[in-house]
């Protein structure tokens, strides 16, 4: 307990006037957004606009050289003021993250079963071995990895890119977090596999009430998962609205340009993909 009384609030995550500087460079310039339990916020913007830095700030994984002001509240508790041991208790337990490149995020010398088991034991050190294994298998089944009990002892390189992303998602959700941060989770995958992973994320959200911060440079992809969308440019949020309103009637010139650059949104791509299994 930090002695801080959590403010009763609908939001699970509340980012309030967050500013992140690296020396003279302002990477994030006073952004604010909320994510309610079970809701997905899409954070969209061009390369360098500050999306990843924002997600690392929520996980408190930024380099010590980063200067942060503002507040990041999770269940009313300011993460920027939380001692590191308390933060370690949240990270991977209540707030989990998946990254763009599934190969680099997995340890090549450990079997996938061992890696996910490690994630379980980090937060449940007293759990019996058999129980840990059961949780790992359940989460691999949850992400629809085929043949899980046989493949538990396989190494990351023995899987396809799409399967590795499923394994990373299994590792992220194995402790049943309330918030999942997904930073470009499908960018490295081809379109068909991308659609399957998006479908999986939607299912996890529906079945577990998982809230998501979904980061992408691709509006068409974001449209498939987000309830609300925040558009970032040069470290600022220039437009933030319900997804269908933003796509139907973008207000900011930068959003209009992003939409114009994503012709697939209104035409071919979304429709056939939505029917893929
Ligand atoms: N450790 C760091 N030191 C200095 N500057 C940094 C550091 N990390 C990020 N930046 C800067 O912060 C800005 C935002 O970077 P960020 O990685 O958040 O962009 P992004 O929106 O995720 O881009 P992309 O779509 O390419 O992933 C960039 O100008 C980047 O150079
Ligand atoms: Mg990034």
CSV table of C-alpha atoms and ligand atoms in Angstrom, one decimal:
chain,number,residue,atom,x,y,z
A,1,UNK,CA,0.0,0.0,0.0
A,2,UNK,CA,1.3,3.4,-0.9
A,3,UNK,CA,-0.9,5.3,1.5
A,4,UNK,CA,-2.5,7.0,-1.5
A,5,UNK,CA,-6.2,6.7,-1.7
A,6,UNK,CA,-7.2,5.5,-5.1
A,7,UNK,CA,-9.7,7.9,-6.6
A,8,UNK,CA,-12.9,6.1,-7.6
A,9,UNK,CA,-12.9,6.5,-11.4
A,10,UNK,CA,-14.3,4.7,-14.3
A,11,UNK,CA,-11.0,4.7,-16.1
A,12,UNK,CA,-8.5,1.8,-15.7
A,13,UNK,CA,-5.7,3.9,-17.1
A,14,UNK,CA,-5.7,7.6,-17.1
A,15,UNK,CA,-2.8,9.5,-18.7
A,16,UNK,CA,-2.9,13.1,-17.7
A,17,UNK,CA,-0.8,15.8,-19.5
A,18,UNK,CA,2.1,13.4,-19.9
A,19,UNK,CA,5.3,15.0,-21.1
A,20,UNK,CA,8.5,13.1,-21.9
A,21,UNK,CA,11.8,14.7,-22.6
A,22,UNK,CA,15.2,13.3,-23.6
A,23,UNK,CA,17.6,16.2,-23.0
A,24,UNK,CA,16.3,19.1,-25.1
A,25,UNK,CA,14.1,16.9,-27.2
A,26,UNK,CA,10.4,16.6,-26.3
A,27,UNK,CA,9.2,13.2,-27.5
A,28,UNK,CA,5.8,13.4,-25.9
A,29,UNK,CA,4.3,16.9,-25.4
A,30,UNK,CA,1.4,16.9,-22.9
A,31,UNK,CA,-0.9,14.1,-23.9
A,32,UNK,CA,-4.0,12.9,-22.1
A,33,UNK,CA,-6.2,9.9,-22.6
A,34,UNK,CA,-8.3,7.4,-20.6
A,35,UNK,CA,-9.0,3.7,-21.1
A,36,UNK,CA,-12.0,2.2,-19.4
A,37,UNK,CA,-12.0,-1.4,-18.3
A,38,UNK,CA,-12.5,-3.7,-21.3
A,39,UNK,CA,-12.1,-0.9,-23.8
A,40,UNK,CA,-9.5,-0.6,-26.5
A,41,UNK,CA,-7.8,2.7,-27.4
A,42,UNK,CA,-5.9,2.9,-30.7
A,43,UNK,CA,-2.9,5.1,-30.6
A,44,UNK,CA,-2.1,6.0,-34.2
A,45,UNK,CA,0.5,8.2,-35.8
A,46,UNK,CA,3.6,8.4,-38.1
A,47,UNK,CA,7.0,7.1,-37.2
A,48,UNK,CA,8.6,9.1,-34.4
A,49,UNK,CA,5.4,10.6,-33.2
A,50,UNK,CA,5.9,9.2,-29.7
A,51,UNK,CA,3.7,6.1,-29.6
A,52,UNK,CA,6.3,3.6,-28.3
A,53,UNK,CA,7.7,6.1,-25.8
A,54,UNK,CA,4.2,6.5,-24.4
A,55,UNK,CA,3.8,2.8,-24.0
A,56,UNK,CA,7.2,2.4,-22.4
A,57,UNK,CA,6.3,5.2,-20.0
A,58,UNK,CA,3.1,3.3,-18.9
A,59,UNK,CA,5.3,0.2,-18.3
A,60,UNK,CA,7.9,2.4,-16.6
A,61,UNK,CA,10.5,0.9,-18.9
A,62,UNK,CA,12.1,4.1,-20.3
A,63,UNK,CA,15.8,4.9,-20.0
A,64,UNK,CA,16.7,6.8,-16.8
A,65,UNK,CA,17.7,9.7,-19.0
A,66,UNK,CA,14.0,10.3,-19.8
A,67,UNK,CA,12.3,13.2,-17.9
A,68,UNK,CA,8.6,12.6,-17.3
A,69,UNK,CA,6.0,15.0,-16.0
A,70,UNK,CA,2.2,14.7,-15.7
A,71,UNK,CA,0.5,11.6,-14.3
A,72,UNK,CA,-0.1,8.0,-15.4
A,73,UNK,CA,-2.8,6.6,-13.1
A,74,UNK,CA,-3.7,2.9,-13.1
A,75,UNK,CA,-6.7,2.1,-11.0
A,76,UNK,CA,-6.2,5.6,-9.5
A,77,UNK,CA,-2.6,5.0,-8.5
A,78,UNK,CA,0.0,7.3,-10.1
A,79,UNK,CA,2.6,4.9,-11.7
A,80,UNK,CA,5.2,7.7,-12.0
A,81,UNK,CA,5.2,8.0,-8.2
A,82,UNK,CA,5.2,4.2,-7.5
A,83,UNK,CA,8.3,2.6,-6.0
A,84,UNK,CA,10.0,0.2,-8.3
A,85,UNK,CA,9.1,-3.0,-6.3
A,86,UNK,CA,5.4,-2.1,-6.4
A,87,UNK,CA,5.8,-1.4,-10.1
A,88,UNK,CA,7.4,-4.8,-10.6
A,89,UNK,CA,4.3,-6.3,-9.0
A,90,UNK,CA,2.1,-4.7,-11.6
A,91,UNK,CA,4.2,-5.2,-14.7
A,92,UNK,CA,3.4,-8.5,-16.4
A,93,UNK,CA,0.7,-9.1,-13.8
A,94,UNK,CA,-1.9,-6.3,-14.1
A,95,UNK,CA,-0.3,-4.6,-17.1
A,96,UNK,CA,1.3,-6.7,-19.8
A,97,UNK,CA,2.9,-5.8,-23.1
A,98,UNK,CA,3.5,-7.4,-26.5
A,99,UNK,CA,5.9,-6.1,-29.0
A,100,UNK,CA,6.3,-5.7,-32.7
A,101,UNK,CA,9.0,-8.3,-33.3
A,102,UNK,CA,8.1,-11.7,-31.8
A,103,UNK,CA,11.5,-13.2,-32.4
A,104,UNK,CA,13.5,-10.6,-30.5
A,105,UNK,CA,11.0,-10.6,-27.6
A,106,UNK,CA,11.5,-14.3,-27.0
A,107,UNK,CA,14.6,-15.8,-25.5
A,108,UNK,CA,16.1,-18.2,-28.2
A,109,UNK,CA,17.8,-20.6,-25.7
A,110,UNK,CA,14.7,-21.3,-23.6
A,111,UNK,CA,11.8,-23.4,-24.7
A,112,UNK,CA,8.5,-21.6,-25.0
A,113,UNK,CA,7.0,-23.5,-22.1
A,114,UNK,CA,9.9,-22.5,-19.8
A,115,UNK,CA,9.6,-18.8,-20.8
A,116,UNK,CA,5.9,-18.7,-20.1
A,117,UNK,CA,6.3,-20.6,-16.9
A,118,UNK,CA,8.9,-18.0,-15.8
A,119,UNK,CA,6.3,-15.3,-16.3
A,120,UNK,CA,3.9,-17.2,-14.1
A,121,UNK,CA,6.5,-17.9,-11.4
A,122,UNK,CA,7.6,-14.2,-11.3
A,123,UNK,CA,4.2,-13.4,-9.9
A,124,UNK,CA,3.2,-16.7,-8.2
A,125,UNK,CA,6.5,-18.0,-6.7
A,126,UNK,CA,4.8,-20.5,-4.5
A,127,UNK,CA,2.8,-22.2,-7.1
A,128,UNK,CA,3.4,-26.0,-7.5
A,129,UNK,CA,5.3,-27.0,-10.7
A,130,UNK,CA,2.3,-29.0,-12.0
A,131,UNK,CA,0.0,-26.0,-11.5
A,132,UNK,CA,2.4,-23.7,-13.3
A,133,UNK,CA,2.5,-26.1,-16.2
A,134,UNK,CA,-1.2,-26.3,-16.3
A,135,UNK,CA,-1.5,-22.5,-16.5
A,136,UNK,CA,1.0,-22.3,-19.3
A,137,UNK,CA,-0.8,-25.0,-21.3
A,138,UNK,CA,-4.1,-23.3,-20.7
A,139,UNK,CA,-2.8,-20.0,-22.0
A,140,UNK,CA,-1.2,-21.6,-25.1
A,141,UNK,CA,-4.5,-23.2,-25.8
A,142,UNK,CA,-6.3,-19.9,-25.2
A,143,UNK,CA,-4.2,-18.4,-28.1
A,144,UNK,CA,-5.0,-21.4,-30.3
A,145,UNK,CA,-1.5,-22.7,-30.7
A,146,UNK,CA,-1.9,-26.1,-32.2
A,147,UNK,CA,-0.7,-29.3,-30.4
A,148,UNK,CA,0.3,-27.5,-27.2
A,149,UNK,CA,1.4,-30.3,-24.9
A,150,UNK,CA,3.8,-31.6,-27.6
A,151,UNK,CA,5.1,-28.2,-28.5
A,152,UNK,CA,5.6,-27.0,-24.9
A,153,UNK,CA,9.3,-28.1,-25.0
A,154,UNK,CA,10.0,-26.5,-28.4
A,155,UNK,CA,12.3,-23.5,-29.0
A,156,UNK,CA,11.1,-20.2,-30.5
A,157,UNK,CA,12.9,-20.8,-33.9
A,158,UNK,CA,10.8,-23.9,-34.3
A,159,UNK,CA,7.7,-21.7,-34.8
A,160,UNK,CA,6.4,-19.5,-37.6
A,161,UNK,CA,6.2,-15.7,-37.1
A,162,UNK,CA,2.4,-15.8,-36.5
A,163,UNK,CA,2.8,-18.7,-34.0
A,164,UNK,CA,5.6,-16.8,-32.1
A,165,UNK,CA,3.2,-13.8,-31.8
A,166,UNK,CA,0.6,-16.1,-30.4
A,167,UNK,CA,3.2,-17.4,-27.9
A,168,UNK,CA,4.0,-13.8,-26.9
A,169,UNK,CA,0.3,-13.1,-26.4
A,170,UNK,CA,0.0,-16.3,-24.3
A,171,UNK,CA,2.9,-15.0,-22.2
A,172,UNK,CA,1.3,-11.6,-21.8
A,173,UNK,CA,-2.1,-12.9,-20.8
A,174,UNK,CA,-1.1,-15.9,-18.7
A,175,UNK,CA,-1.4,-13.9,-15.5
A,176,UNK,CA,-4.7,-12.5,-16.6
A,177,UNK,CA,-3.8,-8.8,-16.8
A,178,UNK,CA,-6.4,-6.0,-16.8
A,179,UNK,CA,-4.5,-4.0,-19.4
A,180,UNK,CA,-2.6,-5.2,-22.5
A,181,UNK,CA,-0.3,-2.8,-24.3
A,182,UNK,CA,0.2,-4.0,-27.9
A,183,UNK,CA,2.9,-2.0,-29.7
A,184,UNK,CA,2.5,-2.7,-33.5
A,185,UNK,CA,1.7,-6.4,-32.7
A,186,UNK,CA,0.9,-7.3,-36.3
A,187,UNK,CA,3.3,-5.1,-38.3
A,188,UNK,CA,5.9,-7.8,-38.9
A,189,UNK,CA,3.2,-10.3,-40.1
A,190,UNK,CA,1.7,-10.9,-43.5
A,191,UNK,CA,-1.9,-9.8,-44.1
A,192,UNK,CA,-3.6,-13.2,-43.5
A,193,UNK,CA,-1.7,-13.9,-40.2
A,194,UNK,CA,-2.3,-10.3,-39.2
A,195,UNK,CA,-6.0,-10.8,-39.5
A,196,UNK,CA,-5.9,-13.9,-37.4
A,197,UNK,CA,-3.9,-12.2,-34.6
A,198,UNK,CA,-6.4,-9.3,-34.6
A,199,UNK,CA,-9.2,-11.7,-34.3
A,200,UNK,CA,-7.5,-13.4,-31.4
A,201,UNK,CA,-7.0,-10.0,-29.6
A,202,UNK,CA,-10.7,-9.2,-30.1
A,203,UNK,CA,-11.7,-12.6,-28.7
A,204,UNK,CA,-9.4,-12.1,-25.6
A,205,UNK,CA,-10.9,-8.7,-25.1
A,206,UNK,CA,-14.5,-10.1,-25.2
A,207,UNK,CA,-13.9,-13.2,-23.1
A,208,UNK,CA,-11.7,-11.6,-20.4
A,209,UNK,CA,-12.8,-8.0,-20.4
A,210,UNK,CA,-9.2,-7.2,-21.3
A,211,UNK,CA,-8.5,-3.4,-21.9
A,212,UNK,CA,-6.0,-2.6,-24.6
A,213,UNK,CA,-3.7,0.2,-25.6
A,214,UNK,CA,-3.3,-0.8,-29.3
A,215,UNK,CA,-0.5,1.0,-31.0
A,216,UNK,CA,-0.2,1.2,-34.8
A,217,UNK,CA,0.9,3.4,-37.7
A,218,UNK,CA,-1.9,1.7,-39.7
A,219,UNK,CA,-5.4,3.2,-39.4
A,220,UNK,CA,-7.0,0.3,-41.3
A,221,UNK,CA,-5.6,-2.2,-38.7
A,222,UNK,CA,-6.6,0.0,-35.8
A,223,UNK,CA,-10.1,0.3,-37.2
A,224,UNK,CA,-10.5,-3.5,-36.6
A,225,UNK,CA,-9.9,-3.4,-32.9
A,226,UNK,CA,-10.3,0.1,-31.4
A,227,UNK,CA,-13.3,1.6,-29.6
A,228,UNK,CA,-11.6,5.0,-29.4
A,229,UNK,CA,-8.7,6.3,-31.4
A,230,UNK,CA,-6.1,9.0,-30.5
A,231,UNK,CA,-4.1,10.4,-33.4
A,232,UNK,CA,-0.6,11.4,-32.5
A,233,UNK,CA,1.7,13.9,-34.4
A,234,UNK,CA,5.0,15.3,-33.2
A,235,UNK,CA,4.4,14.1,-29.6
A,236,UNK,CA,0.9,15.6,-29.4
A,237,UNK,CA,-2.6,14.1,-29.7
A,238,UNK,CA,-4.2,16.1,-32.5
A,239,UNK,CA,-7.6,14.3,-32.5
A,240,UNK,CA,-9.2,11.8,-30.1
A,241,UNK,CA,-12.7,10.3,-30.6
A,242,UNK,CA,-14.8,7.3,-30.9
A,243,UNK,CA,-13.4,5.1,-33.7
A,244,UNK,CA,-16.5,5.2,-35.9
A,245,UNK,CA,-16.8,9.0,-35.6
A,246,UNK,CA,-13.2,9.5,-36.4
A,247,UNK,CA,-13.2,7.2,-39.5
A,248,UNK,CA,-16.5,8.6,-40.7
A,249,UNK,CA,-15.7,12.3,-40.2
A,250,UNK,CA,-12.1,13.1,-39.4
A,251,UNK,CA,-11.7,16.6,-38.2
A,252,UNK,CA,-8.0,17.3,-38.1
A,253,UNK,CA,-6.1,17.7,-41.4
A,254,UNK,CA,-3.5,15.2,-40.2
A,255,UNK,CA,-6.1,12.5,-39.6
A,256,UNK,CA,-7.7,13.3,-43.0
A,257,UNK,CA,-4.3,12.8,-44.6
A,258,UNK,CA,-3.7,9.5,-42.7
A,259,UNK,CA,-7.1,8.3,-43.8
A,260,UNK,CA,-6.5,9.3,-47.4
A,261,UNK,CA,-3.2,7.4,-47.3
A,262,UNK,CA,-5.1,4.2,-46.2
A,263,UNK,CA,-7.4,3.6,-49.1
A,264,UNK,CA,-7.8,0.0,-48.0
A,265,UNK,CA,-9.9,1.2,-45.1
A,266,UNK,CA,-13.0,2.0,-47.2
A,267,UNK,CA,-12.4,-0.6,-49.9
A,268,UNK,CA,-11.0,-4.0,-50.3
A,269,UNK,CA,-9.1,-5.0,-47.2
A,270,UNK,CA,-11.4,-4.7,-44.1
A,271,UNK,CA,-14.4,-6.6,-45.6
A,272,UNK,CA,-12.8,-9.9,-46.7
A,273,UNK,CA,-10.5,-10.0,-43.7
A,274,UNK,CA,-13.4,-9.6,-41.3
A,275,UNK,CA,-14.7,-12.9,-42.6
A,276,UNK,CA,-11.4,-14.8,-42.2
A,277,UNK,CA,-11.3,-17.4,-39.4
B,1,LIG,N1,16.1,6.7,-25.4
B,1,LIG,C1,15.8,7.7,-26.2
B,1,LIG,N2,16.7,8.8,-26.2
B,1,LIG,C2,16.4,9.9,-27.0
B,1,LIG,N3,15.4,10.0,-27.8
B,1,LIG,C3,14.5,9.0,-27.8
B,1,LIG,C4,14.7,7.8,-27.0
B,1,LIG,N4,13.6,6.9,-27.3
B,1,LIG,C5,12.9,7.6,-28.2
B,1,LIG,N5,13.3,8.8,-28.5
B,1,LIG,C6,12.8,9.8,-29.5
B,1,LIG,O1,11.4,10.0,-29.1
B,1,LIG,C7,10.6,10.2,-30.3
B,1,LIG,C8,9.4,9.2,-30.3
B,1,LIG,O2,9.9,7.9,-30.5
B,1,LIG,P1,8.9,6.7,-30.5
B,1,LIG,O3,9.8,5.5,-30.6
B,1,LIG,O4,7.9,6.8,-29.5
B,1,LIG,O5,8.2,6.8,-31.9
B,1,LIG,P2,7.0,5.9,-32.5
B,1,LIG,O6,5.8,6.8,-32.7
B,1,LIG,O7,6.8,4.7,-31.7
B,1,LIG,O8,7.6,5.6,-34.0
B,1,LIG,P3,7.5,4.2,-34.8
B,1,LIG,O9,6.2,4.2,-35.5
B,1,LIG,O10,8.6,4.3,-35.8
B,1,LIG,O11,7.7,3.0,-33.9
B,1,LIG,C9,11.6,10.0,-31.5
B,1,LIG,O12,12.0,11.3,-31.9
B,1,LIG,C10,12.7,9.2,-30.9
B,1,LIG,O13,13.9,9.5,-31.5
B,2,LIG,MG1,7.2,2.6,-32.1
